Amino acid sequence: MKTLIFVLGFVIACSKETVEKASETGTIKYIEEEEEVEPAGVIPADDCQQVNRGDKACNFTLFDQNGEVWELYDHQGNVILLDFSTMWCPPCQAAGHYMQPLQDDYASQNVQVVTVLIDGPSYGVAPTEKDVDDWATQHNVTTAPVLQGSRELMYDSIGLEGYLIGSYPTYIYIDRNMKFYNAHVGYNDEYARQTIEEGLNL
């Protein structure tokens, strides 16, 4: 009976905390895990805005297709291609098939390709976890994150506290110093590759 109680107590504690042995006597010390960053969309700051080329991009956090938090600033030092798409947009669907091949071709050069889904299948309705997972599956995405965005989390009409997106798909390119160096609406694979190369040569 004592063994059963100890095992049950240990399982419950492990689900909430990290456990380590504190001494030879078998006593157990509980250590709280580090708090995980929660998705907050764009994080406004005095030194960033999304208006002009050369502006420093504001950080943002969103859930990816694996249910993990993806943070933009964790990828400083990489050239980043942000693909803002919606599930209801046929050109977005067509372009979605190109994102994983781009990631595969440039991963060794520290390029990160990221899709931010703004809407799910219906206009103006934020994507669900299932929508993000479905997008990744449909487009054979494995290492190019698909993020669960929304208009509320990512938009700002003047670009100071969010991204200025007028059409879909929109592509924004960020250099190794987190500064915007190019953007375009609509997808052209040759142009996207040329623009990534431009970023690698900055």
PDB file of C-alpha atoms in Angstrom:
ATOM      1  CA  MET A   1       0.000   0.000   0.000  1.00  0.00           C
ATOM      2  CA  LYS A   2       2.837   2.409   0.816  1.00  0.00           C
ATOM      3  CA  THR A   3       4.462   1.745  -2.546  1.00  0.00           C
ATOM      4  CA  LEU A   4       1.244   2.475  -4.427  1.00  0.00           C
ATOM      5  CA  ILE A   5       0.770   5.811  -2.614  1.00  0.00           C
ATOM      6  CA  PHE A   6       4.375   6.873  -3.342  1.00  0.00           C
ATOM      7  CA  VAL A   7       4.125   6.010  -7.048  1.00  0.00           C
ATOM      8  CA  LEU A   8       0.786   7.785  -7.415  1.00  0.00           C
ATOM      9  CA  GLY A   9       2.119  10.878  -5.649  1.00  0.00           C
ATOM     10  CA  PHE A  10       5.238  10.862  -7.850  1.00  0.00           C
ATOM     11  CA  VAL A  11       3.200  10.682 -11.084  1.00  0.00           C
ATOM     12  CA  ILE A  12       0.968  13.574 -10.047  1.00  0.00           C
ATOM     13  CA  ALA A  13       3.970  15.695  -9.048  1.00  0.00           C
ATOM     14  CA  CYS A  14       5.815  14.970 -12.308  1.00  0.00           C
ATOM     15  CA  SER A  15       2.977  16.300 -14.346  1.00  0.00           C
ATOM     16  CA  LYS A  16       3.438  19.738 -12.754  1.00  0.00           C
ATOM     17  CA  GLU A  17       7.028  20.000 -11.591  1.00  0.00           C
ATOM     18  CA  THR A  18      10.561  18.718 -12.124  1.00  0.00           C
ATOM     19  CA  VAL A  19      11.648  16.315  -9.408  1.00  0.00           C
ATOM     20  CA  GLU A  20      15.187  15.705  -8.231  1.00  0.00           C
ATOM     21  CA  LYS A  21      16.743  13.784  -5.371  1.00  0.00           C
ATOM     22  CA  ALA A  22      17.913  16.161  -2.672  1.00  0.00           C
ATOM     23  CA  SER A  23      19.934  13.855  -0.432  1.00  0.00           C
ATOM     24  CA  GLU A  24      20.919  10.277   0.364  1.00  0.00           C
ATOM     25  CA  THR A  25      17.971  10.005   2.700  1.00  0.00           C
ATOM     26  CA  GLY A  26      15.586   9.713  -0.255  1.00  0.00           C
ATOM     27  CA  THR A  27      13.835  13.013   0.356  1.00  0.00           C
ATOM     28  CA  ILE A  28      12.551  14.698  -2.772  1.00  0.00           C
ATOM     29  CA  LYS A  29      12.921  18.373  -3.643  1.00  0.00           C
ATOM     30  CA  TYR A  30      10.389  20.006  -5.994  1.00  0.00           C
ATOM     31  CA  ILE A  31      11.626  22.615  -8.449  1.00  0.00           C
ATOM     32  CA  GLU A  32       9.217  24.674 -10.505  1.00  0.00           C
ATOM     33  CA  GLU A  33       9.752  24.562 -14.270  1.00  0.00           C
ATOM     34  CA  GLU A  34      10.556  27.728 -16.193  1.00  0.00           C
ATOM     35  CA  GLU A  35       7.475  29.560 -17.394  1.00  0.00           C
ATOM     36  CA  GLU A  36       6.847  29.034 -21.094  1.00  0.00           C
ATOM     37  CA  VAL A  37       6.284  32.021 -23.348  1.00  0.00           C
ATOM     38  CA  GLU A  38       2.601  32.263 -24.268  1.00  0.00           C
ATOM     39  CA  PRO A  39       1.521  33.278 -27.759  1.00  0.00           C
ATOM     40  CA  ALA A  40       0.807  37.014 -27.756  1.00  0.00           C
ATOM     41  CA  GLY A  41       0.918  37.934 -31.422  1.00  0.00           C
ATOM     42  CA  VAL A  42       2.950  41.042 -32.180  1.00  0.00           C
ATOM     43  CA  ILE A  43       4.836  42.501 -29.203  1.00  0.00           C
ATOM     44  CA  PRO A  44       5.092  46.282 -29.742  1.00  0.00           C
ATOM     45  CA  ALA A  45       8.285  48.055 -28.664  1.00  0.00           C
ATOM     46  CA  ASP A  46       9.835  51.508 -29.100  1.00  0.00           C
ATOM     47  CA  ASP A  47      12.605  50.235 -31.390  1.00  0.00           C
ATOM     48  CA  CYS A  48      10.446  48.399 -33.964  1.00  0.00           C
ATOM     49  CA  GLN A  49       7.688  48.975 -36.502  1.00  0.00           C
ATOM     50  CA  GLN A  50       6.360  47.363 -39.675  1.00  0.00           C
ATOM     51  CA  VAL A  51       6.229  50.340 -42.068  1.00  0.00           C
ATOM     52  CA  ASN A  52       9.316  50.796 -44.270  1.00  0.00           C
ATOM     53  CA  ARG A  53      12.238  48.814 -45.607  1.00  0.00           C
ATOM     54  CA  GLY A  54      15.004  48.975 -43.049  1.00  0.00           C
ATOM     55  CA  ASP A  55      12.573  49.022 -40.102  1.00  0.00           C
ATOM     56  CA  LYS A  56      13.292  46.506 -37.366  1.00  0.00           C
ATOM     57  CA  ALA A  57      10.504  43.923 -37.168  1.00  0.00           C
ATOM     58  CA  CYS A  58       8.649  43.677 -33.885  1.00  0.00           C
ATOM     59  CA  ASN A  59       8.872  40.341 -32.139  1.00  0.00           C
ATOM     60  CA  PHE A  60       5.865  38.022 -32.108  1.00  0.00           C
ATOM     61  CA  THR A  61       4.900  34.666 -30.614  1.00  0.00           C
ATOM     62  CA  LEU A  62       2.335  32.209 -31.966  1.00  0.00           C
ATOM     63  CA  PHE A  63       1.592  28.488 -31.745  1.00  0.00           C
ATOM     64  CA  ASP A  64       2.968  26.327 -34.576  1.00  0.00           C
ATOM     65  CA  GLN A  65       1.472  23.173 -36.132  1.00  0.00           C
ATOM     66  CA  ASN A  66       3.018  21.076 -33.363  1.00  0.00           C
ATOM     67  CA  GLY A  67       1.341  23.109 -30.613  1.00  0.00           C
ATOM     68  CA  GLU A  68       4.662  24.690 -29.622  1.00  0.00           C
ATOM     69  CA  VAL A  69       5.345  28.402 -29.178  1.00  0.00           C
ATOM     70  CA  TRP A  70       7.283  29.917 -32.084  1.00  0.00           C
ATOM     71  CA  GLU A  71       9.023  33.246 -31.402  1.00  0.00           C
ATOM     72  CA  LEU A  72      10.387  35.461 -34.188  1.00  0.00           C
ATOM     73  CA  TYR A  73      13.372  36.818 -32.258  1.00  0.00           C
ATOM     74  CA  ASP A  74      14.587  33.280 -31.511  1.00  0.00           C
ATOM     75  CA  HIS A  75      15.623  33.235 -35.181  1.00  0.00           C
ATOM     76  CA  GLN A  76      17.727  36.385 -35.265  1.00  0.00           C
ATOM     77  CA  GLY A  77      20.787  35.691 -37.410  1.00  0.00           C
ATOM     78  CA  ASN A  78      18.687  33.905 -40.045  1.00  0.00           C
ATOM     79  CA  VAL A  79      17.132  35.282 -43.205  1.00  0.00           C
ATOM     80  CA  ILE A  80      13.386  34.893 -42.636  1.00  0.00           C
ATOM     81  CA  LEU A  81      10.563  34.685 -45.157  1.00  0.00           C
ATOM     82  CA  LEU A  82       7.150  35.355 -43.606  1.00  0.00           C
ATOM     83  CA  ASP A  83       4.221  34.080 -45.667  1.00  0.00           C
ATOM     84  CA  PHE A  84       0.923  35.653 -44.565  1.00  0.00           C
ATOM     85  CA  SER A  85      -1.866  33.456 -45.951  1.00  0.00           C
ATOM     86  CA  THR A  86      -5.474  32.456 -45.368  1.00  0.00           C
ATOM     87  CA  MET A  87      -7.087  29.071 -45.904  1.00  0.00           C
ATOM     88  CA  TRP A  88      -9.942  30.456 -48.039  1.00  0.00           C
ATOM     89  CA  CYS A  89      -7.572  32.104 -50.550  1.00  0.00           C
ATOM     90  CA  PRO A  90      -6.904  29.975 -53.699  1.00  0.00           C
ATOM     91  CA  PRO A  91      -3.561  31.707 -54.509  1.00  0.00           C
ATOM     92  CA  CYS A  92      -2.457  31.041 -50.904  1.00  0.00           C
ATOM     93  CA  GLN A  93      -3.342  27.376 -51.301  1.00  0.00           C
ATOM     94  CA  ALA A  94      -1.401  27.169 -54.559  1.00  0.00           C
ATOM     95  CA  ALA A  95       1.653  28.888 -53.063  1.00  0.00           C
ATOM     96  CA  GLY A  96       1.558  26.782 -49.908  1.00  0.00           C
ATOM     97  CA  HIS A  97       3.111  23.839 -51.782  1.00  0.00           C
ATOM     98  CA  TYR A  98       6.292  25.862 -52.379  1.00  0.00           C
ATOM     99  CA  MET A  99       7.127  26.675 -48.751  1.00  0.00           C
ATOM    100  CA  GLN A 100       8.628  23.337 -47.659  1.00  0.00           C
ATOM    101  CA  PRO A 101      10.789  23.004 -50.827  1.00  0.00           C
ATOM    102  CA  LEU A 102      12.097  26.536 -50.168  1.00  0.00           C
ATOM    103  CA  GLN A 103      12.891  25.571 -46.584  1.00  0.00           C
ATOM    104  CA  ASP A 104      14.615  22.382 -47.717  1.00  0.00           C
ATOM    105  CA  ASP A 105      16.731  24.170 -50.316  1.00  0.00           C
ATOM    106  CA  TYR A 106      17.921  26.986 -48.017  1.00  0.00           C
ATOM    107  CA  ALA A 107      17.963  25.449 -44.526  1.00  0.00           C
ATOM    108  CA  SER A 108      21.732  24.884 -44.646  1.00  0.00           C
ATOM    109  CA  GLN A 109      22.183  28.616 -45.321  1.00  0.00           C
ATOM    110  CA  ASN A 110      20.264  29.650 -42.187  1.00  0.00           C
ATOM    111  CA  VAL A 111      17.034  30.604 -43.920  1.00  0.00           C
ATOM    112  CA  GLN A 112      13.724  30.161 -42.095  1.00  0.00           C
ATOM    113  CA  VAL A 113      10.476  29.974 -44.083  1.00  0.00           C
ATOM    114  CA  VAL A 114       7.365  30.584 -41.954  1.00  0.00           C
ATOM    115  CA  THR A 115       3.658  30.598 -42.844  1.00  0.00           C
ATOM    116  CA  VAL A 116       1.370  32.701 -40.650  1.00  0.00           C
ATOM    117  CA  LEU A 117      -2.257  31.707 -41.176  1.00  0.00           C
ATOM    118  CA  ILE A 118      -4.452  34.743 -40.547  1.00  0.00           C
ATOM    119  CA  ASP A 119      -7.863  33.217 -41.341  1.00  0.00           C
ATOM    120  CA  GLY A 120      -9.163  29.691 -41.347  1.00  0.00           C
ATOM    121  CA  PRO A 121     -11.525  28.418 -44.075  1.00  0.00           C
ATOM    122  CA  SER A 122     -13.910  31.360 -43.532  1.00  0.00           C
ATOM    123  CA  TYR A 123     -13.116  35.032 -44.092  1.00  0.00           C
ATOM    124  CA  GLY A 124     -12.342  36.898 -40.868  1.00  0.00           C
ATOM    125  CA  VAL A 125     -12.416  33.772 -38.685  1.00  0.00           C
ATOM    126  CA  ALA A 126      -9.127  32.929 -36.940  1.00  0.00           C
ATOM    127  CA  PRO A 127      -7.654  29.506 -37.724  1.00  0.00           C
ATOM    128  CA  THR A 128      -7.966  26.739 -35.152  1.00  0.00           C
ATOM    129  CA  GLU A 129      -5.243  24.313 -34.066  1.00  0.00           C
ATOM    130  CA  LYS A 130      -6.790  21.768 -36.437  1.00  0.00           C
ATOM    131  CA  ASP A 131      -6.702  24.257 -39.333  1.00  0.00           C
ATOM    132  CA  VAL A 132      -2.980  24.844 -38.827  1.00  0.00           C
ATOM    133  CA  ASP A 133      -2.314  21.110 -38.634  1.00  0.00           C
ATOM    134  CA  ASP A 134      -4.452  20.491 -41.739  1.00  0.00           C
ATOM    135  CA  TRP A 135      -2.524  23.159 -43.679  1.00  0.00           C
ATOM    136  CA  ALA A 136       0.811  21.572 -42.760  1.00  0.00           C
ATOM    137  CA  THR A 137      -0.457  18.116 -43.767  1.00  0.00           C
ATOM    138  CA  GLN A 138      -2.052  19.279 -47.024  1.00  0.00           C
ATOM    139  CA  HIS A 139       1.125  21.083 -48.132  1.00  0.00           C
ATOM    140  CA  ASN A 140       3.575  18.419 -46.865  1.00  0.00           C
ATOM    141  CA  VAL A 141       5.152  20.861 -44.416  1.00  0.00           C
ATOM    142  CA  THR A 142       7.564  19.301 -41.946  1.00  0.00           C
ATOM    143  CA  THR A 143      10.247  21.843 -40.969  1.00  0.00           C
ATOM    144  CA  ALA A 144       8.765  25.162 -42.177  1.00  0.00           C
ATOM    145  CA  PRO A 145       6.553  26.327 -39.291  1.00  0.00           C
ATOM    146  CA  VAL A 146       2.860  27.014 -39.893  1.00  0.00           C
ATOM    147  CA  LEU A 147       1.651  29.465 -37.252  1.00  0.00           C
ATOM    148  CA  GLN A 148      -1.809  30.017 -35.801  1.00  0.00           C
ATOM    149  CA  GLY A 149      -2.240  33.756 -36.293  1.00  0.00           C
ATOM    150  CA  SER A 150      -5.297  35.994 -36.493  1.00  0.00           C
ATOM    151  CA  ARG A 151      -6.202  39.526 -37.527  1.00  0.00           C
ATOM    152  CA  GLU A 152      -6.385  40.544 -33.878  1.00  0.00           C
ATOM    153  CA  LEU A 153      -2.920  39.200 -33.028  1.00  0.00           C
ATOM    154  CA  MET A 154      -1.035  40.294 -36.162  1.00  0.00           C
ATOM    155  CA  TYR A 155      -2.695  43.362 -37.753  1.00  0.00           C
ATOM    156  CA  ASP A 156      -2.362  47.088 -37.286  1.00  0.00           C
ATOM    157  CA  SER A 157      -3.715  49.620 -39.792  1.00  0.00           C
ATOM    158  CA  ILE A 158      -0.630  51.858 -39.476  1.00  0.00           C
ATOM    159  CA  GLY A 159       2.041  49.196 -38.954  1.00  0.00           C
ATOM    160  CA  LEU A 160       3.297  50.348 -35.575  1.00  0.00           C
ATOM    161  CA  GLU A 161       1.893  47.542 -33.445  1.00  0.00           C
ATOM    162  CA  GLY A 162       1.311  44.911 -36.106  1.00  0.00           C
ATOM    163  CA  TYR A 163       1.769  44.043 -39.747  1.00  0.00           C
ATOM    164  CA  LEU A 164       0.229  45.938 -42.678  1.00  0.00           C
ATOM    165  CA  ILE A 165      -1.326  43.223 -44.823  1.00  0.00           C
ATOM    166  CA  GLY A 166      -3.695  44.235 -47.599  1.00  0.00           C
ATOM    167  CA  SER A 167      -3.872  41.132 -49.805  1.00  0.00           C
ATOM    168  CA  TYR A 168      -3.123  37.411 -49.664  1.00  0.00           C
ATOM    169  CA  PRO A 169      -0.679  35.887 -49.860  1.00  0.00           C
ATOM    170  CA  THR A 170       1.780  38.582 -48.719  1.00  0.00           C
ATOM    171  CA  TYR A 171       5.473  37.795 -48.291  1.00  0.00           C
ATOM    172  CA  ILE A 172       7.805  39.785 -46.046  1.00  0.00           C
ATOM    173  CA  TYR A 173      11.559  39.240 -45.962  1.00  0.00           C
ATOM    174  CA  ILE A 174      13.625  39.904 -42.826  1.00  0.00           C
ATOM    175  CA  ASP A 175      17.422  40.018 -42.772  1.00  0.00           C
ATOM    176  CA  ARG A 176      19.796  38.615 -40.151  1.00  0.00           C
ATOM    177  CA  ASN A 177      19.444  41.797 -38.063  1.00  0.00           C
ATOM    178  CA  MET A 178      15.637  41.544 -37.964  1.00  0.00           C
ATOM    179  CA  LYS A 179      15.176  44.358 -40.489  1.00  0.00           C
ATOM    180  CA  PHE A 180      12.733  44.298 -43.399  1.00  0.00           C
ATOM    181  CA  TYR A 181      14.457  44.301 -46.767  1.00  0.00           C
ATOM    182  CA  ASN A 182      11.673  43.340 -49.195  1.00  0.00           C
ATOM    183  CA  ALA A 183       7.993  42.421 -49.508  1.00  0.00           C
ATOM    184  CA  HIS A 184       5.535  41.459 -52.238  1.00  0.00           C
ATOM    185  CA  VAL A 185       1.981  40.272 -52.789  1.00  0.00           C
ATOM    186  CA  GLY A 186       1.405  37.033 -54.692  1.00  0.00           C
ATOM    187  CA  TYR A 187       3.892  34.209 -55.119  1.00  0.00           C
ATOM    188  CA  ASN A 188       6.497  33.693 -57.807  1.00  0.00           C
ATOM    189  CA  ASP A 189       9.012  30.975 -56.972  1.00  0.00           C
ATOM    190  CA  GLU A 190      11.868  32.418 -59.006  1.00  0.00           C
ATOM    191  CA  TYR A 191      11.394  35.874 -57.496  1.00  0.00           C
ATOM    192  CA  ALA A 192      11.161  34.459 -53.962  1.00  0.00           C
ATOM    193  CA  ARG A 193      14.439  32.617 -54.432  1.00  0.00           C
ATOM    194  CA  GLN A 194      16.134  35.705 -55.855  1.00  0.00           C
ATOM    195  CA  THR A 195      14.920  37.718 -52.870  1.00  0.00           C
ATOM    196  CA  ILE A 196      16.187  35.129 -50.389  1.00  0.00           C
ATOM    197  CA  GLU A 197      19.559  35.219 -52.159  1.00  0.00           C
ATOM    198  CA  GLU A 198      19.490  39.013 -51.833  1.00  0.00           C
ATOM    199  CA  GLY A 199      19.064  38.656 -48.082  1.00  0.00           C
ATOM    200  CA  LEU A 200      21.892  36.151 -47.843  1.00  0.00           C
ATOM    201  CA  ASN A 201      24.210  38.624 -49.570  1.00  0.00           C
ATOM    202  CA  LEU A 202      23.369  41.648 -47.391  1.00  0.00           C
TER     203      LEU A 202
END
